[in-house]
Each structure stands twice: as structure tokens, then as C-alpha cells.
mmCIF file of C-alpha atoms in Angstrom:
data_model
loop_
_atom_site.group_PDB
_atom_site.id
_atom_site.type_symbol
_atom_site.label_atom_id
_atom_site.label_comp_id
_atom_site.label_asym_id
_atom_site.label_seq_id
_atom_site.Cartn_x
_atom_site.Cartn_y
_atom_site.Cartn_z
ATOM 1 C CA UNK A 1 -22.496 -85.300 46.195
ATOM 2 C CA UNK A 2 -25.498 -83.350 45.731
ATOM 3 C CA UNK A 3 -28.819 -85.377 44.406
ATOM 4 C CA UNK A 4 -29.040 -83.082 41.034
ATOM 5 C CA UNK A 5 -25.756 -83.630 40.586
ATOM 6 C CA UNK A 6 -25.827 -86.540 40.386
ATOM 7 C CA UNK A 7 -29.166 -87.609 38.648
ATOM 8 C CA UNK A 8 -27.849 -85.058 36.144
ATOM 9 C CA UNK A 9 -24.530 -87.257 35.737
ATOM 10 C CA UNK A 10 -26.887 -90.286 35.154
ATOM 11 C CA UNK A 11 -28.434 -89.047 32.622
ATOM 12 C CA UNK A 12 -25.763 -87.103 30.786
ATOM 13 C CA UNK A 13 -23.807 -90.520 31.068
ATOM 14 C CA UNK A 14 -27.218 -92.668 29.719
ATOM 15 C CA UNK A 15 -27.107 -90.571 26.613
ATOM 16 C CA UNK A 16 -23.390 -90.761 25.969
ATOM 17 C CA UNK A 17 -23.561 -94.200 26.282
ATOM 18 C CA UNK A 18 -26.405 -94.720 23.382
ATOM 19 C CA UNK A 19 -24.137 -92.629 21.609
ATOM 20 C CA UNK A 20 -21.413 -94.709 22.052
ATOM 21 C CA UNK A 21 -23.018 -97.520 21.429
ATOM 22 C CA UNK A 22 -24.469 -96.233 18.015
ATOM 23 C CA UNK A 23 -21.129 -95.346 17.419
ATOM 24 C CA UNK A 24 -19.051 -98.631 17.626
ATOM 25 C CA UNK A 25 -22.162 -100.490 16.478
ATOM 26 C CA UNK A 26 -20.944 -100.740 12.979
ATOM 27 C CA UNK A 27 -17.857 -102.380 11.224
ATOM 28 C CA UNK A 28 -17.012 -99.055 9.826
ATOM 29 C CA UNK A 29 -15.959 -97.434 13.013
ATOM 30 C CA UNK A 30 -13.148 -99.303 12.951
ATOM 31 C CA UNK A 31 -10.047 -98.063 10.679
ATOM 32 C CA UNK A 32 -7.250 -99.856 11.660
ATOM 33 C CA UNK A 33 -7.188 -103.797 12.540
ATOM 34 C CA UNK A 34 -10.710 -104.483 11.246
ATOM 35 C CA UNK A 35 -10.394 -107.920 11.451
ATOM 36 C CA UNK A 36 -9.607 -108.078 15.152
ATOM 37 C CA UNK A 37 -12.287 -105.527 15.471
ATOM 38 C CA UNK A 38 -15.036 -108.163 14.143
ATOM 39 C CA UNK A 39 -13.677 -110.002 16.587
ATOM 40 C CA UNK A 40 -13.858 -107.562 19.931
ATOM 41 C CA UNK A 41 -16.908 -106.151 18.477
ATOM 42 C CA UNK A 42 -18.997 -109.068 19.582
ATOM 43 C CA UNK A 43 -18.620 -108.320 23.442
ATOM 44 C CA UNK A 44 -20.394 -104.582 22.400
ATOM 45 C CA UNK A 45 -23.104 -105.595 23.243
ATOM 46 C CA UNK A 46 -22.459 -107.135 26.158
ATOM 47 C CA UNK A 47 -20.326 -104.830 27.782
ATOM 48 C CA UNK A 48 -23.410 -102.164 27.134
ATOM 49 C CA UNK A 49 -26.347 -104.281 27.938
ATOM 50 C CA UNK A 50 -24.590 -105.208 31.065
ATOM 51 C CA UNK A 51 -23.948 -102.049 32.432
ATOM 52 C CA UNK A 52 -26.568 -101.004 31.786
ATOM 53 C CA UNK A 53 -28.978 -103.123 33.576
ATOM 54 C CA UNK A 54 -26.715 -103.381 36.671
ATOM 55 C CA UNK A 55 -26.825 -99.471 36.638
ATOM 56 C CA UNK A 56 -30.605 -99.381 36.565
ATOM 57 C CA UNK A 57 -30.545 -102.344 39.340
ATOM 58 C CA UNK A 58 -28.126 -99.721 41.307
ATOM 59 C CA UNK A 59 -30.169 -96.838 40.369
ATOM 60 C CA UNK A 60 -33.535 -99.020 42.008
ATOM 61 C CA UNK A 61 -31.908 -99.502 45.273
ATOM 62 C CA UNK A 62 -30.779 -95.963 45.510
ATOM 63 C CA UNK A 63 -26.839 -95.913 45.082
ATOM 64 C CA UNK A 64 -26.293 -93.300 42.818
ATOM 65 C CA UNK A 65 -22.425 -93.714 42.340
ATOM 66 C CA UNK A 66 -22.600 -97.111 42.434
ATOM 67 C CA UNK A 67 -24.630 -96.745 39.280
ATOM 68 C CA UNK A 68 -22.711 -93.750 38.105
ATOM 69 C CA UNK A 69 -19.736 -96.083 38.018
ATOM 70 C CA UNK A 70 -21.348 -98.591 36.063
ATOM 71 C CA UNK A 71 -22.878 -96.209 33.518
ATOM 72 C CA UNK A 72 -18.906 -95.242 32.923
ATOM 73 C CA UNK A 73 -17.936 -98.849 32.104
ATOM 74 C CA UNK A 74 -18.841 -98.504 28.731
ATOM 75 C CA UNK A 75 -17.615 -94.904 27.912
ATOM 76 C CA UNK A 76 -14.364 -96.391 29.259
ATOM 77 C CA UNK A 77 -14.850 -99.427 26.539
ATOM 78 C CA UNK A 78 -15.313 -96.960 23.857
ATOM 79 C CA UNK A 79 -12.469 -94.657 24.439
ATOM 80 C CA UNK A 80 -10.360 -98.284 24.423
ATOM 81 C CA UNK A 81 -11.681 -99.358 21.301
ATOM 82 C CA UNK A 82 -11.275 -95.338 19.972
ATOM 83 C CA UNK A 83 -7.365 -95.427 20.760
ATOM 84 C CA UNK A 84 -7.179 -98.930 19.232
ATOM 85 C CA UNK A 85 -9.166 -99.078 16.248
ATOM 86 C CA UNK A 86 -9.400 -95.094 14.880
#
């Protein structure tokens, strides 16, 4: 894959996951099954933070889709919690 590629992809995938993030950060996003979603909601933050630093630790050593995949994680975790909860 080309090297603008694919630093664009990280970045287009950074913002759309503080997006996401902002987006399932509140009880409201959930519509259906709130209570369960109190409970799933607590690995949010996790999930994110996690990803997120082992994408940046990827990103420091130089393997772009290795932190391209983990920079999708969480999009992935949001469109799960999307179908299940909206």
C-alpha cells in the first residue's frame, strides 16, 4: 500500500474513532436495553484507550497496517454496540 495512503487511513480512522468515542460516551446513545448498556459501557473506555495506544506503539515501530488494524478495533466496537443498542 502506498505511504499516503495509508498515513491518510490513520488519520481518517484517529478522527472517527474520537467520534465514536464521543458518541457512545453517554447513557443516552443507547435506546434499547439501557440497562445492559450501563453495563457494556464500562469496557468503552477500555476498548478505545487500548487501541489506541497499541496503534501509536505500532505506528512508532513503523507497521502501518498493523496499526491500521488496531485503529479499526474500536469502529468495529461501535458499529456492535450501534446494531445492539440504537
Amino acid at each position: 500500500m502506498n505511504f499516503t495512503i495509508q498515513i491518510t487511513t490513520i488519520i481518517v480512522l484517529l478522527i472517527l474513532n474520537i467520534t465514536a468515542y464521543i458518541i457512545t460516551f453517554s447513557s443516552d446513545f443507547a435506546i434499547q436495553n439501557k440497562d445492559f448498556y450501563d453495563i457494556i459501557s464500562i469496557f468503552n473506555e477500555f476498548i478505545f484507550l487500548t487501541c489506541l495506544i497499541a496503534g501509536f506503539k505500532l505506528l512508532k515501530k513503523a507497521k502501518f497496517v498493523g496499526s491500521i488494524i488496531s485503529f479499526s478495533i474500536p469502529l468495529l466496537y461501535t458499529a456492535i454496540l450501534y446494531y445492539f443498542f440504537r
